[in-house]
mmCIF file of C-alpha atoms in Angstrom:
data_model
loop_
_atom_site.group_PDB
_atom_site.id
_atom_site.type_symbol
_atom_site.label_atom_id
_atom_site.label_comp_id
_atom_site.label_asym_id
_atom_site.label_seq_id
_atom_site.Cartn_x
_atom_site.Cartn_y
_atom_site.Cartn_z
ATOM 1 C CA MET A 15 -120.395 10.650 54.881
ATOM 2 C CA VAL A 16 -118.500 13.793 55.184
ATOM 3 C CA ASN A 17 -116.773 12.252 58.129
ATOM 4 C CA VAL A 18 -115.758 9.287 56.079
ATOM 5 C CA PHE A 19 -114.483 11.499 53.356
ATOM 6 C CA ILE A 20 -112.456 13.567 55.827
ATOM 7 C CA TRP A 21 -111.313 10.422 57.487
ATOM 8 C CA LYS A 22 -110.143 9.042 54.111
ATOM 9 C CA LYS A 23 -108.528 12.285 53.265
ATOM 10 C CA ARG A 24 -106.788 12.322 56.560
ATOM 11 C CA LYS A 25 -105.855 8.663 56.110
ATOM 12 C CA SER A 26 -104.295 9.373 52.726
ATOM 13 C CA LYS A 27 -102.310 12.273 54.185
ATOM 14 C CA ASP A 28 -101.121 10.050 57.005
ATOM 15 C CA GLU A 29 -100.167 7.340 54.554
ATOM 16 C CA ILE A 30 -98.228 9.807 52.458
ATOM 17 C CA THR A 31 -96.441 11.084 55.544
ATOM 18 C CA VAL A 32 -95.682 7.579 56.772
ATOM 19 C CA SER A 33 -94.461 6.469 53.342
ATOM 20 C CA ALA A 34 -92.190 9.558 53.147
ATOM 21 C CA LEU A 35 -90.847 8.751 56.596
ATOM 22 C CA VAL A 36 -90.207 5.164 55.589
ATOM 23 C CA LYS A 37 -88.322 6.292 52.448
ATOM 24 C CA ILE A 38 -86.223 8.740 54.440
ATOM 25 C CA THR A 39 -85.470 6.117 57.074
ATOM 26 C CA ASP A 40 -84.509 3.590 54.379
ATOM 27 C CA ALA A 41 -82.204 6.116 52.734
ATOM 28 C CA ASN A 42 -80.565 6.911 56.043
ATOM 29 C CA MET A 43 -80.180 3.239 56.846
ATOM 30 C CA ASP A 44 -78.524 2.628 53.457
ATOM 31 C CA ILE A 45 -76.078 5.446 54.148
ATOM 32 C CA VAL A 46 -75.357 4.072 57.626
ATOM 33 C CA TYR A 47 -74.905 0.524 56.287
ATOM 34 C CA GLU A 48 -72.500 1.760 53.646
ATOM 35 C CA ASP A 49 -70.283 3.150 56.422
ATOM 36 C CA VAL A 50 -70.752 0.170 58.722
ATOM 37 C CA VAL A 51 -68.473 -2.859 58.261
ATOM 38 C CA THR A 52 -68.719 -6.313 59.629
ATOM 39 C CA LYS A 53 -66.524 -7.513 62.483
ATOM 40 C CA MET A 54 -64.558 -9.680 60.070
ATOM 41 C CA GLN A 55 -63.927 -6.760 57.695
ATOM 42 C CA GLN A 56 -62.934 -4.619 60.640
ATOM 43 C CA GLU A 57 -60.386 -7.184 61.874
ATOM 44 C CA VAL A 58 -58.882 -7.542 58.387
ATOM 45 C CA THR A 59 -58.634 -3.768 58.036
ATOM 46 C CA VAL A 60 -57.054 -3.471 61.503
ATOM 47 C CA GLN A 61 -54.506 -6.204 60.617
ATOM 48 C CA GLN A 62 -53.630 -4.420 57.355
ATOM 49 C CA ILE A 63 -53.223 -1.105 59.140
ATOM 50 C CA MET A 64 -51.084 -2.716 61.883
ATOM 51 C CA SER A 65 -48.912 -4.344 59.209
ATOM 52 C CA GLN A 66 -48.484 -1.005 57.451
ATOM 53 C CA ILE A 67 -47.636 0.684 60.778
ATOM 54 C CA ALA A 68 -45.019 -2.022 61.510
ATOM 55 C CA ASN A 69 -43.486 -1.517 58.038
ATOM 56 C CA VAL A 70 -43.386 2.244 58.578
ATOM 57 C CA LYS A 71 -41.733 1.725 61.999
ATOM 58 C CA LYS A 72 -39.074 -0.533 60.439
ATOM 59 C CA ASP A 73 -38.452 2.003 57.703
ATOM 60 C CA MET A 74 -38.228 4.777 60.301
ATOM 61 C CA ILE A 75 -35.736 2.780 62.421
ATOM 62 C CA ILE A 76 -33.594 2.047 59.348
ATOM 63 C CA LEU A 77 -33.816 5.658 58.253
ATOM 64 C CA GLU A 78 -33.012 6.883 61.767
ATOM 65 C CA LYS A 79 -29.988 4.590 61.994
ATOM 66 C CA SER A 80 -28.685 5.627 58.609
ATOM 67 C CA GLU A 81 -29.424 9.304 59.273
ATOM 68 C CA PHE A 82 -27.973 9.012 62.768
ATOM 69 C CA SER A 83 -24.790 7.475 61.378
ATOM 70 C CA ALA A 84 -24.631 10.150 58.712
ATOM 71 C CA LEU A 85 -25.276 12.852 61.311
ATOM 72 C CA ARG A 86 -22.656 11.354 63.625
ATOM 73 C CA ALA A 87 -20.107 11.273 60.778
ATOM 74 C CA GLU A 88 -21.037 14.835 59.805
ATOM 75 C CA ASN A 89 -20.781 15.908 63.451
ATOM 76 C CA GLU A 90 -17.332 14.340 63.754
ATOM 77 C CA LYS A 91 -16.225 16.113 60.566
ATOM 78 C CA ILE A 92 -17.557 19.391 61.915
ATOM 79 C CA ASN A 93 -15.820 18.793 65.266
ATOM 80 C CA VAL A 94 -12.502 18.064 63.521
ATOM 81 C CA GLU A 95 -12.911 21.179 61.350
ATOM 82 C CA LEU A 96 -13.905 23.224 64.399
ATOM 83 C CA HIS A 97 -10.857 21.994 66.326
ATOM 84 C CA ARG A 98 -8.613 22.802 63.341
ATOM 85 C CA LEU A 99 -10.133 26.292 63.021
ATOM 86 C CA LYS A 100 -9.839 26.826 66.761
ATOM 87 C CA GLN A 101 -6.154 25.862 66.654
ATOM 88 C CA GLN A 102 -5.607 28.093 63.625
ATOM 89 C CA ILE A 103 -7.290 31.017 65.382
ATOM 90 C CA MET A 104 -5.211 30.411 68.518
ATOM 91 C CA ASP A 105 -2.038 30.367 66.392
ATOM 92 C CA GLU A 106 -3.115 33.606 64.695
ATOM 93 C CA VAL A 107 -3.917 35.209 68.055
ATOM 94 C CA ILE A 108 -0.507 34.194 69.425
ATOM 95 C CA LYS A 109 1.175 35.501 66.265
ATOM 96 C CA VAL A 110 -0.707 38.814 66.445
ATOM 97 C CA ARG A 111 0.006 39.112 70.160
ATOM 98 C CA THR A 112 3.716 38.422 69.581
ATOM 99 C CA ASP A 113 3.853 40.868 66.683
ATOM 100 C CA THR A 114 2.076 43.474 68.767
ATOM 101 C CA LYS A 115 4.472 42.991 71.683
ATOM 102 C CA LEU A 116 7.431 43.190 69.315
ATOM 103 C CA ASP A 117 6.057 46.343 67.686
ATOM 104 C CA PHE A 118 5.317 47.801 71.099
ATOM 105 C CA ASN A 119 8.828 47.050 72.362
ATOM 106 C CA LEU A 120 10.389 48.451 69.180
ATOM 107 C CA GLU A 121 8.320 51.598 69.454
ATOM 108 C CA LYS A 122 9.150 51.849 73.140
ATOM 109 C CA SER A 123 12.891 51.570 72.469
ATOM 110 C CA ARG A 124 12.591 54.056 69.585
ATOM 111 C CA VAL A 125 10.820 56.508 71.887
ATOM 112 C CA LYS A 126 13.489 55.981 74.559
ATOM 113 C CA GLU A 127 16.210 56.631 71.975
ATOM 114 C CA LEU A 128 14.432 59.774 70.798
ATOM 115 C CA TYR A 129 13.995 60.863 74.399
ATOM 116 C CA SER A 130 17.668 60.351 75.200
ATOM 117 C CA LEU A 131 18.661 62.090 71.936
ATOM 118 C CA ASN A 132 16.403 65.017 72.812
ATOM 119 C CA GLU A 133 17.830 65.064 76.331
ATOM 120 C CA ARG A 134 21.358 65.202 74.896
ATOM 121 C CA LYS A 135 20.377 67.985 72.491
ATOM 122 C CA LEU A 136 18.651 69.832 75.309
ATOM 123 C CA LEU A 137 21.736 69.436 77.495
ATOM 124 C CA GLU A 138 23.974 70.657 74.669
ATOM 125 C CA MET A 139 21.708 73.645 74.050
ATOM 126 C CA ARG A 140 21.611 74.354 77.769
ATOM 127 C CA THR A 141 25.419 74.215 77.890
ATOM 128 C CA GLU A 142 25.630 76.499 74.860
ATOM 129 C CA MET A 143 23.137 78.889 76.438
ATOM 130 C CA MET A 144 25.052 78.849 79.698
ATOM 131 C CA ALA A 145 28.267 79.559 77.773
ATOM 132 C CA LEU A 146 26.532 82.370 75.854
ATOM 133 C CA HIS A 147 25.111 83.775 79.104
ATOM 134 C CA ALA A 148 28.545 83.616 80.722
ATOM 135 C CA GLN A 149 30.093 85.281 77.690
ATOM 136 C CA GLN A 150 27.354 87.881 77.689
ATOM 137 C CA ASP A 151 27.812 88.431 81.428
ATOM 138 C CA ARG A 152 31.577 88.883 80.904
ATOM 139 C CA ALA A 153 30.931 91.324 78.066
ATOM 140 C CA VAL A 154 28.399 93.242 80.184
ATOM 141 C CA THR A 155 30.820 93.254 83.136
ATOM 142 C CA GLN A 156 33.647 94.513 80.909
ATOM 143 C CA THR A 157 31.331 97.116 79.405
ATOM 144 C CA ASP A 158 30.231 98.157 82.898
ATOM 145 C CA ARG A 159 33.888 98.467 83.969
ATOM 146 C CA LYS A 160 34.751 100.470 80.868
ATOM 147 C CA ILE A 161 31.739 102.709 81.437
ATOM 148 C CA ASP A 162 32.669 103.115 85.126
ATOM 149 C CA THR A 163 36.280 103.865 84.146
ATOM 150 C CA GLU A 164 35.196 106.352 81.502
ATOM 151 C CA VAL A 165 32.711 107.979 83.907
ATOM 152 C CA ALA A 166 35.417 108.214 86.584
ATOM 153 C CA GLY A 167 37.848 109.670 83.994
ATOM 154 C CA LEU A 168 35.203 112.147 82.836
ATOM 155 C CA LYS A 169 34.436 113.094 86.437
ATOM 156 C CA THR A 170 38.138 113.623 87.076
ATOM 157 C CA MET A 171 38.467 115.637 83.892
ATOM 158 C CA LEU A 172 35.366 117.643 84.801
ATOM 159 C CA GLU A 173 36.807 118.353 88.238
ATOM 160 C CA SER A 174 40.139 119.394 86.740
ATOM 161 C CA HIS A 175 38.329 121.601 84.198
ATOM 162 C CA LYS A 176 36.312 123.091 87.034
ATOM 163 C CA LEU A 177 39.504 123.834 88.925
ATOM 164 C CA ASP A 178 41.080 125.247 85.782
ATOM 165 C CA ASN A 179 38.000 127.403 85.181
ATOM 166 C CA ILE A 180 38.081 128.549 88.772
ATOM 167 C CA LYS A 181 41.796 129.353 88.386
ATOM 168 C CA TYR A 182 41.169 131.237 85.136
ATOM 169 C CA LEU A 183 38.201 132.990 86.654
ATOM 170 C CA ALA A 184 40.193 133.904 89.763
ATOM 171 C CA GLY A 185 43.083 135.015 87.553
ATOM 172 C CA SER A 186 40.689 137.022 85.353
ATOM 173 C CA VAL A 187 39.083 138.593 88.393
ATOM 174 C CA PHE A 188 42.502 139.459 89.878
ATOM 175 C CA THR A 189 43.652 140.762 86.512
ATOM 176 C CA CYS A 190 40.545 142.896 86.202
ATOM 177 C CA LEU A 191 41.021 144.097 89.747
ATOM 178 C CA THR A 192 44.626 144.860 89.087
ATOM 179 C CA VAL A 193 43.737 146.743 85.913
ATOM 180 C CA ALA A 194 40.958 148.527 87.730
ATOM 181 C CA LEU A 195 43.319 149.381 90.608
ATOM 182 C CA GLY A 196 45.858 150.495 88.079
ATOM 183 C CA PHE A 197 43.312 152.781 86.457
ATOM 184 C CA TYR A 198 42.201 153.901 89.851
ATOM 185 C CA CYS A 199 45.659 154.676 90.864
ATOM 186 C CA LEU A 200 46.177 156.539 87.694
ATOM 187 C CA TRP A 201 43.145 158.527 88.231
ATOM 188 C CA ILE A 202 43.706 159.307 91.578
#
């Protein structure tokens, strides 16, 4: 009897387990069947999706064409503007280059004029200096001649004074000798 009771107890546990498994399986099957569609539903859904894809493609082609035309027009406008700006920049560059060359040539001629003016002034100053040097040399030469003449005159005068002094000295000596001889003669 105990075996029967255990067997019944075991049987009831097995039944509970089996019934739980059946419920779980049924629930899973319901979930799977909710996601599963029939072949007919699948074909209809595929046709709807393909139709929507075709509509989107048409819209994209139309949009691409209109955008492409707009982009092409915009690109042409930009190219025209770019060409105009490029031409304007080239004109400005040529103008600046011409102005720079003109300024350079003007400055170059101004520098040449200043150089030639300075050369003329330098030449005039050199001529003046040469004239002043020549005048100074003449004055120095004249002064040297005057000094030489004066020195020669002074030397001559010195020599004549020396001769005069020698004459006076000789005369004084002879006079003294004569006086001394006179006194000697008188004394003797």
